[in-house]
Coordinates of C-alpha atoms and ligand atoms in Angstrom, one line a residue:
X1 CA 216.5 -183.1 95.3
X2 CA 216.9 -183.6 91.6
X3 CA 218.0 -187.2 90.7
X4 CA 221.6 -187.5 89.8
X5 CA 222.3 -188.5 86.1
X6 CA 225.5 -189.9 84.9
X7 CA 226.3 -190.7 81.3
X8 CA 228.5 -193.6 80.6
X9 CA 227.3 -194.2 77.0
X10 CA 229.6 -191.9 74.9
X11 CA 230.0 -194.6 72.3
X12 CA 226.2 -194.4 71.6
X13 CA 226.3 -190.6 71.2
X14 CA 227.8 -187.5 72.7
X15 CA 226.3 -184.1 73.7
X16 CA 226.9 -181.4 71.2
X17 CA 229.7 -178.9 72.1
X18 CA 228.2 -175.4 72.8
X19 CA 230.9 -173.9 70.6
X20 CA 229.8 -176.2 67.8
X21 CA 226.1 -175.4 68.2
X22 CA 227.0 -171.6 68.1
X23 CA 228.7 -172.1 64.8
X24 CA 225.6 -173.9 63.4
X25 CA 222.8 -171.6 64.5
X26 CA 223.3 -168.9 61.9
X27 CA 222.9 -171.5 59.2
X28 CA 219.4 -172.3 60.5
X29 CA 218.3 -168.7 60.7
X30 CA 220.0 -165.9 58.8
X31 CA 222.0 -167.9 56.3
X32 CA 219.5 -170.6 55.5
X33 CA 220.1 -170.8 51.8
X34 CA 220.3 -174.0 49.8
X35 CA 223.9 -174.5 49.0
X36 CA 223.0 -175.4 45.4
X37 CA 221.1 -172.1 44.8
X38 CA 222.9 -169.7 42.5
X39 CA 221.7 -166.5 44.4
X40 CA 223.4 -164.8 47.3
X41 CA 221.6 -166.9 49.9
X42 CA 222.9 -170.1 48.2
X43 CA 226.4 -168.7 47.7
X44 CA 226.7 -168.0 51.4
X45 CA 225.7 -171.5 52.3
X46 CA 228.0 -172.9 49.6
X47 CA 230.9 -170.9 51.0
X48 CA 230.3 -172.4 54.4
X49 CA 230.2 -175.9 52.9
X50 CA 233.4 -175.3 51.0
X51 CA 235.1 -174.1 54.2
X52 CA 233.9 -177.2 56.1
X53 CA 235.0 -179.5 53.3
X54 CA 238.4 -177.9 53.2
X55 CA 238.7 -178.2 56.9
X56 CA 237.7 -181.9 57.1
X57 CA 240.1 -182.7 54.2
X58 CA 243.0 -180.9 55.8
X59 CA 242.4 -182.6 59.2
X60 CA 242.3 -186.1 57.8
X61 CA 245.0 -185.6 55.2
X62 CA 242.6 -185.8 52.2
X63 CA 241.8 -183.6 49.2
X64 CA 238.5 -181.6 49.4
X65 CA 237.3 -183.5 46.3
X66 CA 237.6 -186.8 48.3
X67 CA 235.1 -185.7 51.0
X68 CA 231.4 -186.5 50.6
X69 CA 228.9 -185.3 53.2
X70 CA 226.3 -187.9 54.2
X71 CA 223.5 -188.3 56.7
X72 CA 225.8 -190.1 59.2
X73 CA 227.8 -193.3 59.8
X74 CA 225.0 -195.6 58.7
X75 CA 224.7 -194.0 55.3
X76 CA 228.5 -193.8 54.8
X77 CA 228.8 -197.5 55.7
X78 CA 225.9 -198.5 53.4
X79 CA 227.3 -196.4 50.6
X80 CA 230.9 -197.7 50.9
X81 CA 229.8 -201.4 51.1
X82 CA 227.0 -201.4 48.5
X83 CA 228.6 -198.8 46.2
X84 CA 231.9 -200.5 46.4
X85 CA 230.5 -203.9 45.8
X86 CA 228.5 -202.9 42.8
X87 CA 231.5 -201.2 41.2
X88 CA 233.6 -204.3 41.8
X89 CA 230.9 -206.5 40.2
X90 CA 231.3 -204.5 37.0
X91 CA 234.9 -205.7 37.0
X92 CA 233.9 -209.3 37.6
X93 CA 234.8 -209.3 41.3
X94 CA 232.0 -210.5 43.5
X95 CA 233.8 -211.9 46.5
X96 CA 233.5 -209.5 49.5
X97 CA 235.1 -209.9 52.9
X98 CA 234.1 -208.2 56.2
X99 CA 235.1 -208.7 59.8
X100 CA 232.6 -210.5 62.0
X101 CA 232.5 -207.5 64.4
X102 CA 231.4 -204.8 62.0
X103 CA 228.5 -202.4 62.9
X104 CA 225.0 -203.5 61.8
X105 CA 225.2 -200.8 59.1
X106 CA 227.9 -202.9 57.4
X107 CA 226.5 -206.3 58.3
X108 CA 223.0 -205.5 56.9
X109 CA 224.6 -204.3 53.7
X110 CA 226.5 -207.6 53.5
X111 CA 223.3 -209.5 53.9
X112 CA 221.7 -207.6 51.1
X113 CA 224.7 -208.3 48.8
X114 CA 224.5 -212.0 49.7
X115 CA 220.8 -212.1 48.6
X116 CA 221.9 -210.4 45.4
X117 CA 224.3 -213.2 44.6
X118 CA 227.6 -211.9 45.9
X119 CA 229.9 -214.3 47.7
X120 CA 230.2 -213.0 51.2
X121 CA 232.8 -214.2 53.7
X122 CA 233.4 -213.1 57.3
X123 CA 236.8 -212.6 58.9
X124 CA 236.9 -214.0 62.5
X125 CA 238.5 -212.2 65.4
X126 CA 240.7 -213.5 68.2
X127 CA 239.6 -213.6 71.9
X128 CA 240.8 -210.0 72.3
X129 CA 238.3 -209.0 69.6
X130 CA 241.0 -208.2 67.0
X131 CA 241.2 -209.2 63.4
X132 CA 244.5 -211.0 62.6
X133 CA 246.0 -210.0 59.3
X134 CA 246.8 -213.6 58.4
X135 CA 243.0 -214.3 58.6
X136 CA 242.4 -211.7 56.0
X137 CA 245.3 -212.8 53.8
X138 CA 244.3 -216.4 53.6
X139 CA 240.8 -215.5 52.4
X140 CA 241.8 -213.2 49.6
X141 CA 241.0 -214.6 46.2
X142 CA 241.3 -213.7 42.5
X143 CA 237.8 -212.3 42.5
X144 CA 237.9 -210.5 45.9
X145 CA 236.7 -207.0 45.2
X146 CA 236.3 -205.4 48.6
X147 CA 237.6 -205.9 52.2
X148 CA 235.8 -204.2 55.1
X149 CA 237.4 -203.8 58.5
X150 CA 236.5 -201.2 61.1
X151 CA 239.3 -199.2 62.8
X152 CA 237.9 -199.4 66.3
X153 CA 235.1 -201.6 67.6
X154 CA 232.1 -199.9 69.2
X155 CA 231.5 -202.6 71.8
X156 CA 235.0 -203.4 73.0
X157 CA 237.1 -200.5 71.8
X158 CA 239.5 -203.0 70.1
X159 CA 241.7 -201.3 67.5
X160 CA 242.2 -203.2 64.3
X161 CA 245.3 -203.5 62.1
X162 CA 243.7 -201.7 59.1
X163 CA 247.0 -200.2 57.9
X164 CA 248.4 -203.7 57.2
X165 CA 245.1 -204.9 55.8
X166 CA 244.9 -201.9 53.5
X167 CA 248.5 -202.6 52.3
X168 CA 247.6 -206.2 51.4
X169 CA 244.6 -205.0 49.5
X170 CA 246.5 -202.3 47.6
X171 CA 249.1 -204.8 46.5
X172 CA 246.3 -206.9 44.9
X173 CA 244.1 -204.2 43.5
X174 CA 241.3 -204.8 46.1
X175 CA 239.2 -202.0 47.6
X176 CA 239.5 -201.5 51.3
X177 CA 236.9 -199.7 53.4
X178 CA 237.3 -198.9 57.1
X179 CA 234.5 -197.6 59.4
X180 CA 236.3 -195.1 61.6
X181 CA 233.2 -193.8 63.4
X182 CA 234.5 -194.8 66.8
X183 CA 238.2 -194.1 66.1
X184 CA 238.0 -190.5 64.9
X185 CA 236.5 -189.2 68.2
X186 CA 239.7 -190.3 70.0
X187 CA 242.6 -190.4 67.6
X188 CA 243.8 -188.1 64.9
X189 CA 243.2 -190.2 61.9
X190 CA 245.2 -189.6 58.7
X191 CA 243.8 -191.4 55.7
X192 CA 247.2 -191.7 54.1
X193 CA 248.7 -193.5 57.1
X194 CA 245.6 -195.7 57.3
X195 CA 245.8 -196.5 53.6
X196 CA 242.1 -197.5 53.2
X197 CA 240.3 -196.4 50.0
X198 CA 237.2 -195.4 51.8
X199 CA 236.6 -194.2 55.4
X200 CA 233.4 -193.5 57.3
X201 CA 233.0 -190.8 60.0
X202 CA 230.0 -189.6 62.0
X203 CA 229.7 -186.2 63.7
X204 CA 227.5 -187.1 66.7
X205 CA 230.3 -189.4 68.1
X206 CA 232.6 -186.4 68.6
X207 CA 230.3 -183.7 70.1
X208 CA 228.9 -182.7 66.7
X209 CA 225.3 -182.9 65.4
X210 CA 223.4 -186.1 64.8
X211 CA 222.5 -187.0 61.3
X212 CA 225.7 -185.9 59.6
X213 CA 228.7 -187.9 58.5
X214 CA 231.5 -188.1 55.9
X215 CA 232.5 -190.8 53.4
X216 CA 236.0 -190.3 52.3
X217 CA 236.6 -191.8 48.9
X218 CA 240.2 -191.8 47.7
X219 CA 240.7 -190.1 44.3
X220 CA 240.5 -192.6 41.4
X221 CA 238.4 -195.1 43.4
X222 CA 235.1 -195.3 41.5
X223 CA 232.1 -196.5 43.4
X224 CA 228.4 -196.5 42.5
X225 CA 226.2 -193.9 44.0
X226 CA 223.7 -194.9 46.7
X227 CA 221.4 -191.9 47.2
X228 CA 220.2 -190.8 43.8
X229 CA 218.7 -187.3 43.2
X230 CA 220.1 -184.0 42.2
X231 CA 223.7 -183.2 41.3
X232 CA 224.8 -182.5 44.9
X233 CA 228.2 -183.8 46.1
X234 CA 229.6 -183.7 42.5
X235 CA 226.7 -185.8 41.3
X236 CA 227.5 -188.7 43.7
X237 CA 225.0 -188.1 46.5
X238 CA 221.6 -186.5 45.9
X239 CA 219.8 -184.5 48.5
X240 CA 219.9 -180.9 49.8
X241 CA 223.0 -180.6 52.0
X242 CA 222.4 -180.2 55.7
X243 CA 224.5 -177.0 55.8
X244 CA 224.3 -176.3 59.6
X245 CA 225.2 -179.9 60.4
X246 CA 228.1 -179.9 57.9
X247 CA 229.4 -176.7 59.5
X248 CA 229.0 -178.3 62.9
X249 CA 230.8 -181.5 61.8
X250 CA 233.8 -179.6 60.6
X251 CA 234.1 -177.6 63.7
X252 CA 233.6 -180.5 66.1
X253 CA 236.3 -182.5 64.2
X254 CA 238.7 -179.6 64.5
X255 CA 238.1 -179.5 68.3
X256 CA 238.5 -183.3 68.6
X257 CA 241.8 -183.2 66.7
X258 CA 243.0 -180.3 68.9
X259 CA 242.1 -182.1 72.2
X260 CA 242.4 -185.8 71.5
X261 CA 245.8 -186.4 72.9
X262 CA 245.2 -184.6 76.2
X263 CA 241.7 -186.2 76.5
X264 CA 243.1 -189.7 75.9
X265 CA 245.5 -189.3 78.9
X266 CA 242.7 -188.2 81.2
X267 CA 240.3 -190.9 80.0
X268 CA 242.9 -193.6 80.3
X269 CA 243.5 -192.7 83.9
X270 CA 239.8 -192.8 84.6
X271 CA 239.4 -196.1 83.0
X272 CA 242.2 -197.6 85.1
X273 CA 240.6 -196.2 88.2
X274 CA 237.3 -197.8 87.3
X275 CA 238.7 -201.1 86.3
X276 CA 240.8 -201.3 89.5
X277 CA 237.7 -200.9 91.6
X278 CA 235.3 -203.1 89.6
X279 CA 237.6 -206.0 88.5
X280 CA 238.3 -206.8 92.1
X281 CA 234.7 -207.7 92.7
X282 CA 233.7 -211.3 92.6
X283 CA 232.8 -212.7 89.2
X284 CA 233.6 -209.6 87.2
X285 CA 235.9 -209.8 84.1
X286 CA 237.0 -207.8 81.2
X287 CA 235.9 -208.8 77.7
X288 CA 239.2 -208.3 75.9
X289 CA 242.8 -208.6 76.8
X290 CA 244.5 -205.3 77.8
X291 CA 247.2 -207.2 79.6
X292 CA 248.5 -208.7 76.3
X293 CA 249.4 -205.2 75.1
X294 CA 246.6 -205.3 72.5
X295 CA 245.4 -201.8 71.6
X296 CA 242.0 -200.6 72.8
X297 CA 240.4 -197.2 72.9
X298 CA 240.5 -196.2 76.6
X299 CA 237.0 -194.7 76.3
X300 CA 235.2 -198.1 75.7
X301 CA 235.3 -201.2 77.9
X302 CA 233.2 -204.2 78.1
X303 CA 232.7 -206.1 81.4
X304 CA 231.1 -209.4 82.1
X305 CA 229.2 -209.9 85.4
X306 CA 228.8 -213.6 86.0
X307 CA 225.3 -214.7 87.1
X308 CA 223.7 -211.4 86.0
X309 CA 221.4 -210.6 83.1
X310 CA 222.6 -207.5 81.4
X311 CA 219.1 -206.1 80.9
X312 CA 218.4 -206.3 84.6
X313 CA 221.8 -204.7 85.4
X314 CA 221.1 -201.9 82.9
X315 CA 217.6 -201.3 84.4
X316 CA 219.1 -201.1 87.9
X317 CA 221.8 -198.8 86.7
X318 CA 219.2 -196.6 85.1
X319 CA 217.2 -196.5 88.4
X320 CA 220.5 -195.3 90.0
X321 CA 220.7 -192.6 87.3
X322 CA 223.5 -194.2 85.4
X323 CA 223.3 -194.7 81.6
X324 CA 225.3 -197.7 80.3
X325 CA 224.6 -200.1 77.4
X326 CA 224.4 -203.8 76.8
X327 CA 225.9 -203.4 73.4
X328 CA 225.7 -201.0 70.5
X329 CA 222.7 -198.6 70.8
X330 CA 221.0 -199.7 67.6
X331 CA 221.0 -203.4 68.8
X332 CA 220.2 -202.8 72.4
X333 CA 216.5 -203.2 71.9
X334 CA 217.1 -206.7 70.6
X335 CA 217.4 -209.6 73.0
X336 CA 220.0 -211.3 70.9
X337 CA 223.5 -211.7 72.4
X338 CA 226.1 -209.3 71.0
X339 CA 227.5 -210.6 67.7
X340 CA 230.8 -208.9 68.7
X341 CA 231.2 -210.8 72.0
X342 CA 230.1 -214.2 70.5
X343 CA 232.6 -213.7 67.7
X344 CA 235.3 -213.3 70.5
X345 CA 234.3 -216.8 71.7
X346 CA 231.9 -215.9 74.6
X347 CA 228.9 -218.1 75.1
X348 CA 225.4 -216.7 74.6
X349 CA 225.0 -216.6 78.4
X350 CA 228.3 -214.8 78.9
X351 CA 227.5 -212.3 76.2
X352 CA 224.1 -211.6 77.9
X353 CA 225.9 -210.9 81.2
X354 CA 228.1 -208.2 79.6
X355 CA 227.8 -204.4 79.7
X356 CA 229.5 -201.8 77.6
X357 CA 230.7 -198.7 79.6
X358 CA 231.9 -195.8 77.5
X359 CA 233.3 -192.6 79.0
X360 CA 234.3 -189.3 77.6
X361 CA 235.7 -185.8 77.9
X362 CA 233.3 -184.7 80.6
X363 CA 233.5 -187.9 82.8
X364 CA 234.8 -187.1 86.3
X365 CA 236.6 -189.0 89.0
X366 CA 233.6 -188.6 91.3
X367 CA 231.4 -190.2 88.6
X368 CA 233.9 -193.1 88.3
X369 CA 233.7 -193.7 92.1
X370 CA 229.9 -193.5 92.1
X371 CA 229.4 -195.9 89.2
X372 CA 231.9 -198.4 90.6
X373 CA 230.0 -198.3 93.9
X374 CA 226.7 -198.8 92.1
X375 CA 228.2 -201.9 90.3
X376 CA 228.9 -203.4 93.7
X377 CA 225.5 -202.6 95.1
X378 CA 223.6 -203.9 92.0
X379 CA 225.6 -207.1 91.9
X380 CA 224.8 -207.8 95.5
X381 CA 221.1 -207.2 94.8
X382 CA 220.5 -209.0 91.5
X383 CA 223.1 -211.7 91.2
X384 CA 221.7 -215.2 90.8
X385 CA 223.8 -217.6 92.9
X386 CA 224.4 -221.0 91.2
Ligands
PLP1 N1 229.6 -197.5 62.8 C1 229.9 -197.6 64.1 C2 231.2 -198.3 64.5 C3 229.1 -197.0 65.1 O1 229.4 -197.1 66.3 C4 227.9 -196.3 64.6 C5 227.0 -195.8 65.6 O2 226.7 -196.4 66.6 C6 227.7 -196.3 63.3 C7 228.5 -196.8 62.4 C8 226.4 -195.6 62.8 O3 226.6 -194.2 62.8 P1 225.3 -193.2 62.8 O4 224.7 -193.3 64.2 O5 225.9 -191.9 62.5 O6 224.4 -193.7 61.7

């Protein structure tokens, strides 16, 4: 019998939707033109890109000229942070703030800026993994140029008060960037309600292709370019556009926006079922604070298994055919404890006993029951008694 495989790692990536793939295929074969070529092949590709740009803009409440296609969330994050900081420096503003729980794509860019002489400061989070607006406000200075706070965290699902932070920034002429890579797959983001000047999105998190993303840059916000080359993306991002992926991104986003509300209801019920079963086990707790009414994405939850090494738990889950993660996918090869969990006040040991579960549109009740049962069995098998 074929081994059963269950995917509880939707925050790392998602399978492409067949409808999305269908839309992309003609742009690999018949309509393979370079969108910048002036001949008929190029024009066909350009028309598809224009359509995709208009669609993305309409969905997120932006203007088409504010949408820049990139190679994914990492590039969008790098571009917003570095390009934003370099533009601020020209105006004499070299103080940059970012939350402690940002994705490594942001944190690595911050480290680079620090080496280049920028003054970098990190905003702490509370035990629920949320940035408090007052913690941002008290750090703002005359020379603060850029504030970076993600909308939803990839390890805990904690939703951040970006609307209020963006408002503070706007009042003081400070740029605000929000990584919405984990938020957009679940909630219908509107950039005007959010208020941030820049927003990052990545297609593979919402059943689109890997290697394609968006950086939204509000009109009038001038940032430096990151990828230099040809005149693509209005001269702001060089490189031949990945036309099939851009087409796929726009279609996947449309499907997400159409289905997000109904999916959230289903996913919330599944999460509750899972937590009811697993939290009653000895020494299992939730990293976060749902009971305080704090807002979290229902698709991501982070559990701590006392007396258990997460690598061993993960390995045993994998042997049982279940894919879960010890943190974000890009850091899971590292043995370091999660920077998100330690920022929430967990000890190194507690962080190393924690597992991220992330479910999605195709998760079933039967899978929930199976994984909950496996948690019980694995705990019995590997837990080190003190
Ligand atoms: N930002 C967040 C919050 C993410 O979860 C990820 C992916 O894990 C990224 C950025 C990077 O996106 P990509 O995989 O498209 O480079």
